[in-house]
Coordinates of C-alpha atoms and ligand atoms in Angstrom, one line a residue:
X1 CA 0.0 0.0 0.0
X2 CA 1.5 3.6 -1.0
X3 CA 0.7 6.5 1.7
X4 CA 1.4 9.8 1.3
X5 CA 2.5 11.7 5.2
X6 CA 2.8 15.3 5.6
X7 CA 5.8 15.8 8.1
X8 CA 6.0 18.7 10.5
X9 CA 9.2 18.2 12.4
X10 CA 8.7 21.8 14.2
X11 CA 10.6 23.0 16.9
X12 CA 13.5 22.1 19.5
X13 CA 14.0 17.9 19.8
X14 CA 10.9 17.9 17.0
X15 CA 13.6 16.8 14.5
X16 CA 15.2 14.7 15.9
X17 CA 12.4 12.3 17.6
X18 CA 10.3 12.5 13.8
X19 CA 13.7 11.2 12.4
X20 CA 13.3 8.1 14.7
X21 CA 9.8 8.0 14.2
X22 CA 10.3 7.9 10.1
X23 CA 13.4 5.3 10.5
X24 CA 10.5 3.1 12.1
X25 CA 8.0 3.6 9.8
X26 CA 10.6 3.2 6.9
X27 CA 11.1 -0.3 8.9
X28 CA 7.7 -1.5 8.8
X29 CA 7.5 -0.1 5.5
X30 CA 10.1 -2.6 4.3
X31 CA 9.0 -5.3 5.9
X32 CA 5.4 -5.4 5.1
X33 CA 5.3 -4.4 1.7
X34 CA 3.9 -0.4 2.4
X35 CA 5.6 3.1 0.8
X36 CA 5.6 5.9 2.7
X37 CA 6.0 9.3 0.7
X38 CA 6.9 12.5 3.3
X39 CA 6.5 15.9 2.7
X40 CA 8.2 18.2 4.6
X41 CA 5.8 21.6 5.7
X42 CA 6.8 23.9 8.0
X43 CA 4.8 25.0 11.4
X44 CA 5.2 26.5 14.9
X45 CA 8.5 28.6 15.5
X46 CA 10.6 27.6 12.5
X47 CA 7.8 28.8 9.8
X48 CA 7.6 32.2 12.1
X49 CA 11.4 32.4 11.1
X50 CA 11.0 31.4 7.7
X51 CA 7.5 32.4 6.5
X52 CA 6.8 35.0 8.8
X53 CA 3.2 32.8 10.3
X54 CA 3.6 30.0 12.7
X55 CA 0.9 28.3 10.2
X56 CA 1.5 29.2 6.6
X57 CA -1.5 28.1 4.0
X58 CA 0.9 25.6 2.1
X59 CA 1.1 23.6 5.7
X60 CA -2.7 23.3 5.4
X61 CA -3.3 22.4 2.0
X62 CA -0.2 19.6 2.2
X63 CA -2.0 18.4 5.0
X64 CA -5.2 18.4 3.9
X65 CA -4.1 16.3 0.9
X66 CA -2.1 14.0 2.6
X67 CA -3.5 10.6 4.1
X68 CA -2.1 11.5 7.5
X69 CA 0.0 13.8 9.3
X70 CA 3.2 13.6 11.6
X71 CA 4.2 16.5 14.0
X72 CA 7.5 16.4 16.4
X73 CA 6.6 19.7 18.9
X74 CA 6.3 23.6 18.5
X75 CA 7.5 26.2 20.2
X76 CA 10.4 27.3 22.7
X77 CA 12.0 30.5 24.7
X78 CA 12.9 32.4 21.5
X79 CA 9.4 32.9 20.2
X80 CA 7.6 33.3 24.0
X81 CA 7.5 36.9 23.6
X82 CA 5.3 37.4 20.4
X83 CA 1.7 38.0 20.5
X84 CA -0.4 35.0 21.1
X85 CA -2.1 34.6 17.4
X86 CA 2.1 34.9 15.8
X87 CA 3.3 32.4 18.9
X88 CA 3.9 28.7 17.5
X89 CA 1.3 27.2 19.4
X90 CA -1.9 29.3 17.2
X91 CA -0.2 26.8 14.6
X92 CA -1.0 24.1 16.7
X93 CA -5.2 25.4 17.4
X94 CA -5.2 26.3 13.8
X95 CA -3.9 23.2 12.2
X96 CA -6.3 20.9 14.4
X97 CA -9.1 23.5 13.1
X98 CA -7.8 23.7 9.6
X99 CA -8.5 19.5 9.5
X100 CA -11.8 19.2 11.4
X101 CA -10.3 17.1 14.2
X102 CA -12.6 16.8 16.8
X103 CA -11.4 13.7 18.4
X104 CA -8.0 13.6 20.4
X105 CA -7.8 9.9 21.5
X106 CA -4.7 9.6 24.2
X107 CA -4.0 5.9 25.8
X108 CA -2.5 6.0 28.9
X109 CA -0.4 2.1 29.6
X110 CA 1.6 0.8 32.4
X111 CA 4.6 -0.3 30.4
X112 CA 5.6 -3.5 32.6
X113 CA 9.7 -2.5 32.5
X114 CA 9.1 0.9 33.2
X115 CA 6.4 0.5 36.1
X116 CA 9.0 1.4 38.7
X117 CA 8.3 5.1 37.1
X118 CA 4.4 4.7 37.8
X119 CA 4.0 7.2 41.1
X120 CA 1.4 4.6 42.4
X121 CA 1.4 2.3 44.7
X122 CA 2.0 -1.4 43.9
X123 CA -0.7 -2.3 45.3
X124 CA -3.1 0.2 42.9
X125 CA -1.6 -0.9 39.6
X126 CA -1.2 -4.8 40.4
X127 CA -4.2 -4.8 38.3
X128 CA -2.7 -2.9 35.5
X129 CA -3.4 0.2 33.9
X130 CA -4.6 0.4 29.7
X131 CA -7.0 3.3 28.8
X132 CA -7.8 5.8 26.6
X133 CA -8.9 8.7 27.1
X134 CA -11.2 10.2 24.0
X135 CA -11.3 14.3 24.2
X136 CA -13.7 16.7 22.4
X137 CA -11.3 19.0 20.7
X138 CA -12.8 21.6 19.2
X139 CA -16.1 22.6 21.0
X140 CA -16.6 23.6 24.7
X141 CA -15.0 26.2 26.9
X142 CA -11.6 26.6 24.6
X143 CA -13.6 27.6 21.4
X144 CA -17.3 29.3 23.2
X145 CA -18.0 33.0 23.3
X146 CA -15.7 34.7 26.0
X147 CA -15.4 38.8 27.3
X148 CA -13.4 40.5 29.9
X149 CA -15.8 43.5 30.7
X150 CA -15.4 46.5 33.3
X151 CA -18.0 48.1 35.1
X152 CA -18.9 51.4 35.9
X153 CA -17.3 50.6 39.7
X154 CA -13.7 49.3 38.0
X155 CA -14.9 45.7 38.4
X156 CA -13.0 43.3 36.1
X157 CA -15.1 40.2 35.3
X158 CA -13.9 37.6 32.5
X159 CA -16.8 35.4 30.7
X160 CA -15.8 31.7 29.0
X161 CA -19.2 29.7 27.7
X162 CA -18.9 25.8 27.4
X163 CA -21.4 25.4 24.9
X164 CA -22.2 22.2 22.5
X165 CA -24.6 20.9 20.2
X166 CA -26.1 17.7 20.4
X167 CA -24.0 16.4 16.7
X168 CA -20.5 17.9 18.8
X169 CA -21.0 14.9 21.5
X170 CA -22.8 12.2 19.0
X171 CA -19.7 12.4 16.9
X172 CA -17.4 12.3 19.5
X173 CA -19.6 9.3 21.6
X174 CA -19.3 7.1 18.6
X175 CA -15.4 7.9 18.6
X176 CA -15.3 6.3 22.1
X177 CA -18.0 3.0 21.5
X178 CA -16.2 2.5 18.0
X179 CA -13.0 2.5 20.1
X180 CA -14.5 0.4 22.6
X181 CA -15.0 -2.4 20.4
X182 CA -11.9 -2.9 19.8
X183 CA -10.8 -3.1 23.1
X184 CA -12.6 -3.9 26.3
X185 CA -15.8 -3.3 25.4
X186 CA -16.3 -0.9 27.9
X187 CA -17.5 3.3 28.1
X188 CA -17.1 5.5 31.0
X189 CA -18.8 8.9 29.6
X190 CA -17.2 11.7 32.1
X191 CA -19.5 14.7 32.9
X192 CA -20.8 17.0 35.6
X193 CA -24.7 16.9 34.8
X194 CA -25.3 17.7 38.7
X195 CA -24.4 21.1 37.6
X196 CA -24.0 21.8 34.2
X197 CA -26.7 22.3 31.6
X198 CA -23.9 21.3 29.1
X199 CA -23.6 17.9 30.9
X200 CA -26.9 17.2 31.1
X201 CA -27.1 17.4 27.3
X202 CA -24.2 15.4 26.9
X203 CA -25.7 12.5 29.0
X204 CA -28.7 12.6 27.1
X205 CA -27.2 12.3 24.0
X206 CA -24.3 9.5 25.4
X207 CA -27.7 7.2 26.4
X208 CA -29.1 7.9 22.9
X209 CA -25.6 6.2 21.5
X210 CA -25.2 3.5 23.5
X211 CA -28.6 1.8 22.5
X212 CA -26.5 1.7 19.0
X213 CA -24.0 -0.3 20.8
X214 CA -25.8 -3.2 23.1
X215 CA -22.9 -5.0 23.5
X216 CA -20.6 -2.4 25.1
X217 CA -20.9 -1.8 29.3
X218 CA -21.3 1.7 29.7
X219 CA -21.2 4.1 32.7
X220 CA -21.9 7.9 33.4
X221 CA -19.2 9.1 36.2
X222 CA -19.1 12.7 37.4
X223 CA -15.5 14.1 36.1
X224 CA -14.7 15.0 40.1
X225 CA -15.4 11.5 40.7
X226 CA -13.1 10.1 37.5
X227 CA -10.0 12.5 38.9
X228 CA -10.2 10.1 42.1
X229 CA -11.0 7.0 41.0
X230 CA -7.8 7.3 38.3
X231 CA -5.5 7.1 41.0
X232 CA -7.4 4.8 43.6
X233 CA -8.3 2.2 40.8
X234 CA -7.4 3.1 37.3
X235 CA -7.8 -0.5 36.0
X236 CA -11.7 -0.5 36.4
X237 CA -11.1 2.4 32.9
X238 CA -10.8 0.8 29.5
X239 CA -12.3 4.2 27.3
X240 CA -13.3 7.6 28.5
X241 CA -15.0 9.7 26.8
X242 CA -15.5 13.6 27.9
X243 CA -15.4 17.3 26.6
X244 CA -12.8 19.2 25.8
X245 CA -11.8 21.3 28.9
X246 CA -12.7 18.1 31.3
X247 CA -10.3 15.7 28.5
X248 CA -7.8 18.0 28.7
X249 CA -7.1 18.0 32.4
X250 CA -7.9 14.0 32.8
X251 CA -5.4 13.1 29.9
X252 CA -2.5 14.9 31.5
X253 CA -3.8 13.3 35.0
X254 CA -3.6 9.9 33.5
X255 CA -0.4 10.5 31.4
X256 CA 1.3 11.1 34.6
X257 CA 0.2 8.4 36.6
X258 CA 2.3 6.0 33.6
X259 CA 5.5 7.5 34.5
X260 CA 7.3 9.6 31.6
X261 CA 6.7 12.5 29.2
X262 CA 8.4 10.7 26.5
X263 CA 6.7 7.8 26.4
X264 CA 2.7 8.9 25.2
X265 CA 1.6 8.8 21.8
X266 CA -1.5 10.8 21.0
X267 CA -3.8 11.2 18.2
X268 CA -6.4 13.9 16.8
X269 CA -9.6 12.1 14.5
X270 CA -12.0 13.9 12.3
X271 CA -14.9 12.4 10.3
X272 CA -12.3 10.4 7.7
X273 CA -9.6 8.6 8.0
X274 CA -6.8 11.5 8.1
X275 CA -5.7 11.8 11.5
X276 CA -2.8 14.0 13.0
X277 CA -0.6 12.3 15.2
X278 CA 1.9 13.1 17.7
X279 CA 3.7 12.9 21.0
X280 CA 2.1 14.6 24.1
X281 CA 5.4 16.2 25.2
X282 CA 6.5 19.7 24.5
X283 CA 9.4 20.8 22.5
X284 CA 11.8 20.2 25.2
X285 CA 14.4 23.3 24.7
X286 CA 16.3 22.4 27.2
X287 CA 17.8 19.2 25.7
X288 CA 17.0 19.6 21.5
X289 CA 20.2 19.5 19.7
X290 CA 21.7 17.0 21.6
X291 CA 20.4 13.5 20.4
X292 CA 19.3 13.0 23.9
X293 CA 15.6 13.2 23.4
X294 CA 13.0 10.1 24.4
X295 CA 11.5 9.2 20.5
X296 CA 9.4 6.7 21.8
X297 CA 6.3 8.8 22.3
X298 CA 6.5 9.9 18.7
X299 CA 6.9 6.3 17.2
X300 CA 4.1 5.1 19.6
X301 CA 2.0 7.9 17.7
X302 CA 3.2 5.9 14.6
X303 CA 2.2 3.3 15.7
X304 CA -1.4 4.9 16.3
X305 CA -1.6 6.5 12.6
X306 CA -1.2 2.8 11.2
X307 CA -4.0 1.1 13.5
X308 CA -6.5 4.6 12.9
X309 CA -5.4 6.0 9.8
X310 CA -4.6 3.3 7.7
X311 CA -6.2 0.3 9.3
X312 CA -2.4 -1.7 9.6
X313 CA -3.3 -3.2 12.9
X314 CA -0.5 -5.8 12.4
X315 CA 2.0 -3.5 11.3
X316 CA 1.2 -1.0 14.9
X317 CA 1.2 -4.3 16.8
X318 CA 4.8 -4.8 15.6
X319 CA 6.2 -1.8 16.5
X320 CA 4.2 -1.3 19.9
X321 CA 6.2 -4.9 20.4
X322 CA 9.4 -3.6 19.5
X323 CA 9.2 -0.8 21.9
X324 CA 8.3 -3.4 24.7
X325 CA 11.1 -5.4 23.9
X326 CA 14.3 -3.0 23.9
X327 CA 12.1 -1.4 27.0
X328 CA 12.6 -5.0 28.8
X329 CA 16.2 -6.0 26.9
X330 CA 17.3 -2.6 29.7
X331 CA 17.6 0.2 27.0
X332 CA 16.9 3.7 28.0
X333 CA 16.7 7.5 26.9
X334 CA 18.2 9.6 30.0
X335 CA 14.7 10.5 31.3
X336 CA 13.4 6.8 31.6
X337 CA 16.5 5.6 32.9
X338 CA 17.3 3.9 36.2
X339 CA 19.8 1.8 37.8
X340 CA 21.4 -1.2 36.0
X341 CA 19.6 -0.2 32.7
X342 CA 22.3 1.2 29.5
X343 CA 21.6 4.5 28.7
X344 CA 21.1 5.1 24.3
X345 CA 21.0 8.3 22.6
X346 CA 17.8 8.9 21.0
X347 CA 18.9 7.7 17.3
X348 CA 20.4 4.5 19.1
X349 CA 16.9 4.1 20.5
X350 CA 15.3 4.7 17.3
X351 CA 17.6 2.0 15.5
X352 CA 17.0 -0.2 18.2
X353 CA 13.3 -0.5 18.2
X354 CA 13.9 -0.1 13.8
X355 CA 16.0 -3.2 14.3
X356 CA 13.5 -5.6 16.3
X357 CA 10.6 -5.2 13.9
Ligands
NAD401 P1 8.2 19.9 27.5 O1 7.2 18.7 27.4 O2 8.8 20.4 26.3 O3 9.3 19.5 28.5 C1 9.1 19.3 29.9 C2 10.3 18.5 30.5 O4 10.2 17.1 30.0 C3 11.6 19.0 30.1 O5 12.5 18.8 31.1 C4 12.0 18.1 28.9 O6 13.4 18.0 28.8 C5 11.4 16.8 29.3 N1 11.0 16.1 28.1 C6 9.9 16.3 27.3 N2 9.9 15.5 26.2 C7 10.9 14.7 26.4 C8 11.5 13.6 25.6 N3 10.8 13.2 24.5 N4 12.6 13.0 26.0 C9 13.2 13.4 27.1 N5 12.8 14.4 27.9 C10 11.6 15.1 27.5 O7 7.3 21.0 28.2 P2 7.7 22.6 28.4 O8 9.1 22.7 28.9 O9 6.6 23.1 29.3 O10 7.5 23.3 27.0 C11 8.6 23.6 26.1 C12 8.0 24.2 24.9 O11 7.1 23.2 24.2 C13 7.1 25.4 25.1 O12 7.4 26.3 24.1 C14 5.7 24.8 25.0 O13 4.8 25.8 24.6 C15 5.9 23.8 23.9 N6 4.9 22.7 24.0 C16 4.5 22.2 22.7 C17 3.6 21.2 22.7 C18 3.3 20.6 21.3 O14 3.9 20.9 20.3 N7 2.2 19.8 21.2 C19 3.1 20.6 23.8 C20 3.5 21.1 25.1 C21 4.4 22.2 25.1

């Protein structure tokens, strides 16, 4: 199979942990018959330099005509002090805006050699720990009217709405049951309807999608609730699903309870098959340019784009494999690694996993 990838490296260790992430793909590439074609676009800090917008059109339309799309990171010290529409991360809003992704899907996995990194107790994550967590993206607090006003008396008040429509949480609802299928089997839909009008639609609508799905256990849990029960007993979670200001203090919750940065793979869905993919870390300034960066995160996300974007479930399989393996043979980047374990450079890490698929 021939697919084409748009490739934005960005900013600080972007390069370098895209480099490993393309030597793996090139792998599985060879090895099951596939061709991968790049192209290069620029975003975030680098196309400020070069282009003058941390988003130029040509990104977009590369993108858009691509079958899937690659990032590294954006952003870093020298480009902090620019207004926030010119600062590399409005590349990052406009892109996901620019490709209708409305789905960010992040899994959060106890790796078994790394669990000494995993701030819980033993006796918590005996049980293990595989979720996903399936975020609204682009609807809710982040994107609903907002005003900073000031009354006659100098009062300052500040205004967000968290507003969606009943499609907004359909679409995203059958992101999670369609997920669920191929997992567990299992939904936790997160939401605070005690309170929130918003919520209250959304639980309406979740119980309108699950009669499409009899064979998935489903459950409504309030998200104060789900913030708790992820670190008393995260193995009862197979998928979440919640909105977007909700998903995106969970995911970094749950990211954090499997130990490090560099290790989570995320992905951004819209209504086809082109999905953007990429690591959850930053740009990580303080160690780019030094072949010292963790790429595993960004070839787990390749590992994501084949199983969603190109329906290689074999091919992500292998990799997510190879990963576990140097992981367990004692390999590690300097921000995984611990006592008795040999410390790799990150393109030693990237041939190493290359080499086991
Ligand atoms: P960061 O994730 O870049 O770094 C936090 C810490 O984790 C640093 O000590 C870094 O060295 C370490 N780290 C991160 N990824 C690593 C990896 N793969 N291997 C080894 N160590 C790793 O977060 P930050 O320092 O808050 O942000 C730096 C820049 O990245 C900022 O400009 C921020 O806006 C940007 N950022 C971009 C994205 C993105 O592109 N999606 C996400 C978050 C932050």
């Amino acid at each position: 199979m021939e697919k084409k990838i748009a490739v934005i490296k960005g900013d600080g260790i972007g390069p370098e942990i895209v480099n490993e992430a393309q030597k793996v793909l090139d792998k599985v590439g060879e090895k099951f018959g596939h061709s991968f074609i790049y192209t290069e676009v620029l975003m975030g800090g680098i196309a400020i330099d070069k282009t003058g917008v941390p988003l130029p059109q040509e990104t977009i339309d590369v993108c858009l005509s691509s079958d899937s799309v690659l990032l590294g990171a954006v952003g870093g010290p020298k480009w902090d002090t620019l207004p926030g529409n010119l600062r590399p991360e409005a590349g990052l809003l406009g892109i996901r805006g620019a490709l209708k992704l409305f789905a960010n899907i992040r899994p959060a996995k106890l790796i078994p050699a790394l669990a000494g990194a995993c701030p819980l107790k033993e006796e918590i994550t005996k049980n293990g720990l595989d979720l996903v967590i399936v975020r609204e993206l682009i609807g809710g607090a982040y994107f609903g009217k907002r005003s900073t006003t000031v009354d006659e008396k100098g009062v300052k008040t500040a205004c967000d709405s968290m507003e969606y429509s009943d499609f907004e949480i359909e679409r995203i609802c059958r992101v999670a049951f369609e997920m669920a299928k191929k997992r567990r089997g299992k939904v936790h839909s997160v939401d605070k309807a005690n309170v929130l009008d918003s919520s209250r639609l959304w639980r309406e609508v979740a119980h309108k999608v699950k009669e499409d799905y009899p064979d998935i256990e489903y459950y409504d849990i309030l998200v104060d609730n789900t913030a708790m029960q992820l670190v008393r007993n995260p193995a009862q979670f197979d998928v979440l699903v919640t909105e977007n200001l909700f998903g995106d203090i969970l995911s970094d919750e749950a990211s954090m309870i499997t130990g490090s940065l560099g290790m989570i793979p995320s992905a951004s869905l819209g209504e086809g098959s082109l999905g953007l993919y990429e690591p959850i870390h930053g740009s990580a300034p303080d160690i780019a340019e030094q072949n010292k960066a963790n790429p595993i995160a960004a070839i787990l996300s390749v590992a994501m784009m084949l199983r969603y974007s190109f329906d290689m479930g074999s091919e992500a399989d292998a990799i997510e494999k190879a990963v576990d393996e140097v992981l367990n043979d004692g390999y590690r980047t300097g921000d995984i690694m611990s006592e008795g374990c040999i410390l790799v450079s990150c393109s030693e890490m990237g041939d190493l996993i290359a080499g086991r698929i």
